[in-house]
Amino acid sequence: DAKTTQPTSMDCAEGRAANLPCNHSTISGNEYVYWYRQIHSQGPQYIIHGLKNNETNEMASLIITEDRKSSTLILPHATLRDTAVYYCIANTGGFKTIFGAGTRLFVKA
Amino acid sequence: GAVVSQHPSRVICKSGTSVKIECRSLDFQATTMFWYRQFPKQSLMLMATSNEGSKATYEQGVEKDKFLINHASLTLSTLTVTSAHPEDSSFYICSASFISRAGASYEQYFGPGTRLTVT
């Protein structure tokens, strides 16, 4: 897996967009960018993944730079329930997922 | 998304006893299942990877004779913590993976976790 770098923590106001950055400068051509989140004392939850193109689903949007060296997860209207640790992972898929420290997102009222 | 269940959600056992944790993929057949362990305020640590009908592959430093993994079917994997000790107290999480319906990429879903306390 390519190494990913994320800020340790971030704050976001409720109702505003939360933009979580991830650096993966050594990502290889066949590695996807996956995002998961873990709410306290629960198992991780899959959010979204992408290879080259930007992706959007009901939970979030994923913006991947053209050179694929970084990406941003966007939660368009953050709520208090979005407070969690967010993990950005780059791997080829079909193989083990190794978790880093992630970004602790605090959504404040 | 796909659903992965774990049972039990919490278990307390005495030192020296064994505990079995079940992981099931409820609405899909998992090509591979994974077991993780998480200590307080730490990230998930991968313990082992298992494919149905094959022996599990353990990560470095994980004792295979202590953490027995059985992957009997495409929807069920079990982790048995043998001769548990207080230092084995942790949050154990399983996950299951499959190739998406479109066949384009791999998806992985996680169970809710099992909190093991060894007294």
Short mmCIF file of C-alpha atoms in Angstrom, two decimals:
data_model
loop_
_atom_site.label_atom_id
_atom_site.label_comp_id
_atom_site.label_asym_id
_atom_site.label_seq_id
_atom_site.Cartn_x
_atom_site.Cartn_y
_atom_site.Cartn_z
CA ASP A 1 0.00 0.00 0.00
CA ALA A 2 1.14 3.52 -0.70
CA LYS A 3 1.75 5.61 2.41
CA THR A 4 -0.91 8.22 3.13
CA THR A 5 -0.60 11.36 5.24
CA GLN A 6 -3.55 13.01 6.94
CA PRO A 7 -3.87 15.84 9.47
CA THR A 8 -4.26 14.58 13.01
CA SER A 9 -7.46 16.47 13.69
CA MET A 10 -9.87 18.99 12.21
CA ASP A 11 -12.88 20.99 13.34
CA CYS A 12 -15.96 21.79 11.32
CA ALA A 13 -19.11 23.76 12.08
CA GLU A 14 -22.36 21.87 11.86
CA GLY A 15 -24.08 22.44 8.53
CA ARG A 16 -20.89 23.46 6.79
CA ALA A 17 -18.87 21.36 4.38
CA ALA A 18 -16.06 19.30 5.90
CA ASN A 19 -13.04 18.96 3.62
CA LEU A 20 -10.61 16.26 4.71
CA PRO A 21 -7.30 16.17 2.83
CA CYS A 22 -5.08 13.17 2.20
CA ASN A 23 -1.64 13.04 0.66
CA HIS A 24 -0.60 9.89 -1.19
CA SER A 25 2.31 11.07 -3.29
CA THR A 26 3.72 7.57 -3.86
CA ILE A 27 0.48 6.01 -5.07
CA SER A 28 0.89 3.62 -7.97
CA GLY A 29 -1.26 3.50 -11.07
CA ASN A 30 -3.35 0.54 -9.97
CA GLU A 31 -4.01 1.70 -6.42
CA TYR A 32 -7.40 3.06 -5.48
CA VAL A 33 -8.03 5.69 -2.81
CA TYR A 34 -10.45 4.41 -0.17
CA TRP A 35 -12.05 6.37 2.65
CA TYR A 36 -13.48 4.84 5.80
CA ARG A 37 -14.61 6.36 9.06
CA GLN A 38 -14.91 5.02 12.57
CA ILE A 39 -17.34 6.42 15.05
CA HIS A 40 -16.38 5.79 18.64
CA SER A 41 -16.64 2.13 19.71
CA GLN A 42 -17.98 0.99 16.34
CA GLY A 43 -16.48 -0.83 13.40
CA PRO A 44 -15.18 1.23 10.48
CA GLN A 45 -17.72 2.33 7.89
CA TYR A 46 -16.94 2.39 4.17
CA ILE A 47 -17.53 5.85 2.69
CA ILE A 48 -16.26 6.03 -0.86
CA HIS A 49 -13.41 5.06 -3.15
CA GLY A 50 -11.97 6.13 -6.49
CA LEU A 51 -9.16 5.58 -8.94
CA LYS A 52 -8.81 8.65 -11.14
CA ASN A 53 -12.14 10.36 -11.52
CA ASN A 54 -13.99 12.29 -8.88
CA GLU A 55 -16.70 10.25 -7.22
CA THR A 56 -19.89 11.11 -5.38
CA ASN A 57 -22.36 9.03 -3.44
CA GLU A 58 -25.04 9.66 -0.86
CA MET A 59 -22.49 10.13 1.90
CA ALA A 60 -19.68 12.15 0.38
CA SER A 61 -17.67 13.32 -2.60
CA LEU A 62 -14.10 12.33 -3.38
CA ILE A 63 -11.92 14.71 -5.32
CA ILE A 64 -8.67 13.24 -6.65
CA THR A 65 -6.05 15.54 -8.13
CA GLU A 66 -5.03 14.98 -11.72
CA ASP A 67 -1.60 13.68 -10.71
CA ARG A 68 -3.30 11.42 -8.11
CA LYS A 69 -0.88 12.49 -5.41
CA SER A 70 -3.58 13.82 -3.13
CA SER A 71 -7.31 13.71 -2.59
CA THR A 72 -10.02 15.40 -0.56
CA LEU A 73 -13.05 13.85 1.03
CA ILE A 74 -15.96 16.25 1.19
CA LEU A 75 -18.90 15.88 3.53
CA PRO A 76 -21.21 18.52 2.04
CA HIS A 77 -23.28 19.33 5.13
CA ALA A 78 -21.60 18.02 8.24
CA THR A 79 -23.74 16.99 11.20
CA LEU A 80 -22.79 16.14 14.76
CA ARG A 81 -23.10 12.45 13.83
CA ASP A 82 -20.22 12.88 11.40
CA THR A 83 -17.80 13.30 14.31
CA ALA A 84 -15.44 10.36 13.82
CA VAL A 85 -11.95 9.29 12.81
CA TYR A 86 -11.59 9.32 9.03
CA TYR A 87 -9.08 7.03 7.34
CA CYS A 88 -7.65 7.50 3.86
CA ILE A 89 -6.10 4.34 2.42
CA ALA A 90 -4.44 3.67 -0.91
CA ASN A 91 -4.27 0.09 -2.10
CA THR A 92 -4.95 -2.12 -5.05
CA GLY A 93 -8.00 -3.69 -3.52
CA GLY A 94 -8.50 -7.40 -3.08
CA PHE A 95 -5.84 -7.26 -0.45
CA LYS A 96 -5.43 -6.38 3.19
CA THR A 97 -6.24 -2.88 4.37
CA ILE A 98 -3.69 -1.30 6.67
CA PHE A 99 -4.95 1.60 8.77
CA GLY A 100 -2.92 4.64 9.70
CA ALA A 101 -3.80 7.11 12.43
CA GLY A 102 -6.47 8.92 10.39
CA THR A 103 -7.98 12.36 10.94
CA ARG A 104 -10.15 12.98 13.97
CA LEU A 105 -12.99 15.23 12.78
CA PHE A 106 -14.94 17.19 15.38
CA VAL A 107 -18.21 18.67 14.17
CA LYS A 108 -19.30 21.45 16.48
CA ALA A 109 -22.76 22.90 16.97
CA GLY B 1 -23.88 -1.02 1.63
CA ALA B 2 -23.23 -4.62 2.46
CA VAL B 3 -23.72 -5.83 6.02
CA VAL B 4 -21.26 -7.69 8.21
CA SER B 5 -22.33 -8.92 11.63
CA GLN B 6 -20.33 -10.03 14.64
CA HIS B 7 -21.35 -12.07 17.62
CA PRO B 8 -21.11 -11.50 20.50
CA SER B 9 -20.87 -7.72 20.71
CA ARG B 10 -19.41 -7.91 24.21
CA VAL B 11 -17.90 -10.77 26.17
CA ILE B 12 -16.29 -11.04 29.56
CA CYS B 13 -14.31 -14.15 30.35
CA LYS B 14 -11.95 -15.42 33.00
CA SER B 15 -8.25 -15.71 32.45
CA GLY B 16 -7.30 -19.06 30.94
CA THR B 17 -10.56 -19.69 29.14
CA SER B 18 -11.18 -19.54 25.38
CA VAL B 19 -13.55 -17.23 23.56
CA LYS B 20 -15.00 -17.61 20.07
CA ILE B 21 -16.10 -14.62 18.00
CA GLU B 22 -18.21 -15.08 14.86
CA CYS B 23 -18.16 -12.87 11.79
CA ARG B 24 -20.82 -13.19 9.10
CA SER B 25 -21.40 -11.46 5.79
CA LEU B 26 -25.18 -11.23 5.65
CA ASP B 27 -26.01 -10.30 2.08
CA PHE B 28 -22.95 -11.21 0.07
CA GLN B 29 -20.33 -13.90 -0.30
CA ALA B 30 -16.97 -12.74 0.90
CA THR B 31 -13.90 -13.75 -1.01
CA THR B 32 -11.69 -12.76 1.89
CA MET B 33 -12.20 -11.99 5.55
CA PHE B 34 -9.90 -10.05 7.84
CA TRP B 35 -9.51 -9.80 11.60
CA TYR B 36 -8.33 -6.65 13.34
CA ARG B 37 -7.63 -5.70 16.93
CA GLN B 38 -7.89 -2.21 18.36
CA PHE B 39 -6.61 -0.98 21.70
CA PRO B 40 -7.96 2.22 23.30
CA LYS B 41 -7.02 5.41 21.45
CA GLN B 42 -5.12 3.44 18.80
CA SER B 43 -5.83 2.60 15.19
CA LEU B 44 -6.90 -0.80 13.94
CA MET B 45 -4.15 -3.39 13.73
CA LEU B 46 -4.51 -6.18 11.21
CA MET B 47 -4.13 -9.61 12.79
CA ALA B 48 -4.81 -12.03 9.96
CA THR B 49 -6.29 -12.56 6.53
CA SER B 50 -8.33 -15.62 5.64
CA ASN B 51 -9.82 -17.08 2.50
CA GLU B 52 -12.58 -19.66 2.57
CA GLY B 53 -11.18 -23.15 2.81
CA SER B 54 -7.60 -22.00 3.29
CA LYS B 55 -5.37 -21.48 6.29
CA ALA B 56 -5.26 -17.93 7.56
CA THR B 57 -2.25 -15.73 6.94
CA TYR B 58 -1.14 -14.05 10.15
CA GLU B 59 0.63 -10.73 10.45
CA GLN B 60 4.05 -10.61 12.01
CA GLY B 61 3.89 -10.83 15.78
CA VAL B 62 0.44 -12.42 15.93
CA GLU B 63 0.49 -15.90 17.48
CA LYS B 64 -1.43 -18.27 15.24
CA ASP B 65 -1.81 -20.87 18.00
CA LYS B 66 -3.37 -18.31 20.28
CA PHE B 67 -5.70 -16.69 17.77
CA LEU B 68 -7.32 -19.52 15.85
CA ILE B 69 -9.14 -18.53 12.69
CA ASN B 70 -11.57 -20.78 10.88
CA HIS B 71 -13.13 -19.71 7.59
CA ALA B 72 -15.58 -22.50 6.92
CA SER B 73 -17.75 -20.82 4.30
CA LEU B 74 -17.97 -17.72 2.13
CA THR B 75 -20.18 -16.07 4.73
CA LEU B 76 -18.66 -17.14 8.06
CA SER B 77 -15.33 -16.74 9.77
CA THR B 78 -14.56 -17.33 13.43
CA LEU B 79 -11.76 -16.10 15.68
CA THR B 80 -11.02 -18.08 18.82
CA VAL B 81 -8.86 -16.48 21.46
CA THR B 82 -7.37 -19.43 23.32
CA SER B 83 -6.21 -19.31 26.93
CA ALA B 84 -7.15 -15.67 27.14
CA HIS B 85 -5.24 -13.34 29.43
CA PRO B 86 -5.99 -9.77 30.56
CA GLU B 87 -3.60 -8.38 27.93
CA ASP B 88 -5.86 -9.90 25.25
CA SER B 89 -8.63 -7.53 26.32
CA SER B 90 -9.35 -5.45 23.25
CA PHE B 91 -11.86 -4.50 20.57
CA TYR B 92 -11.85 -7.16 17.84
CA ILE B 93 -13.21 -6.22 14.43
CA CYS B 94 -13.73 -8.38 11.38
CA SER B 95 -14.22 -7.34 7.81
CA ALA B 96 -15.27 -9.03 4.61
CA SER B 97 -14.42 -8.18 1.05
CA PHE B 98 -15.75 -8.91 -2.42
CA ILE B 99 -15.45 -7.66 -5.98
CA SER B 100 -18.17 -5.14 -6.76
CA ARG B 101 -21.06 -6.17 -8.97
CA ALA B 102 -19.65 -4.08 -11.75
CA GLY B 103 -16.46 -6.06 -11.36
CA ALA B 104 -14.52 -2.85 -11.42
CA SER B 105 -13.14 -2.70 -7.92
CA TYR B 106 -12.92 -4.29 -4.57
CA GLU B 107 -15.17 -3.40 -1.65
CA GLN B 108 -14.58 -4.10 2.01
CA TYR B 109 -17.09 -3.86 4.84
CA PHE B 110 -16.55 -4.07 8.56
CA GLY B 111 -18.43 -5.66 11.41
CA PRO B 112 -19.52 -3.67 14.48
CA GLY B 113 -16.77 -5.13 16.63
CA THR B 114 -16.59 -7.34 19.72
CA ARG B 115 -15.38 -5.94 23.02
CA LEU B 116 -13.45 -8.65 24.88
CA THR B 117 -12.62 -8.20 28.55
CA VAL B 118 -10.52 -10.84 30.25
CA THR B 119 -10.59 -10.76 34.05
#
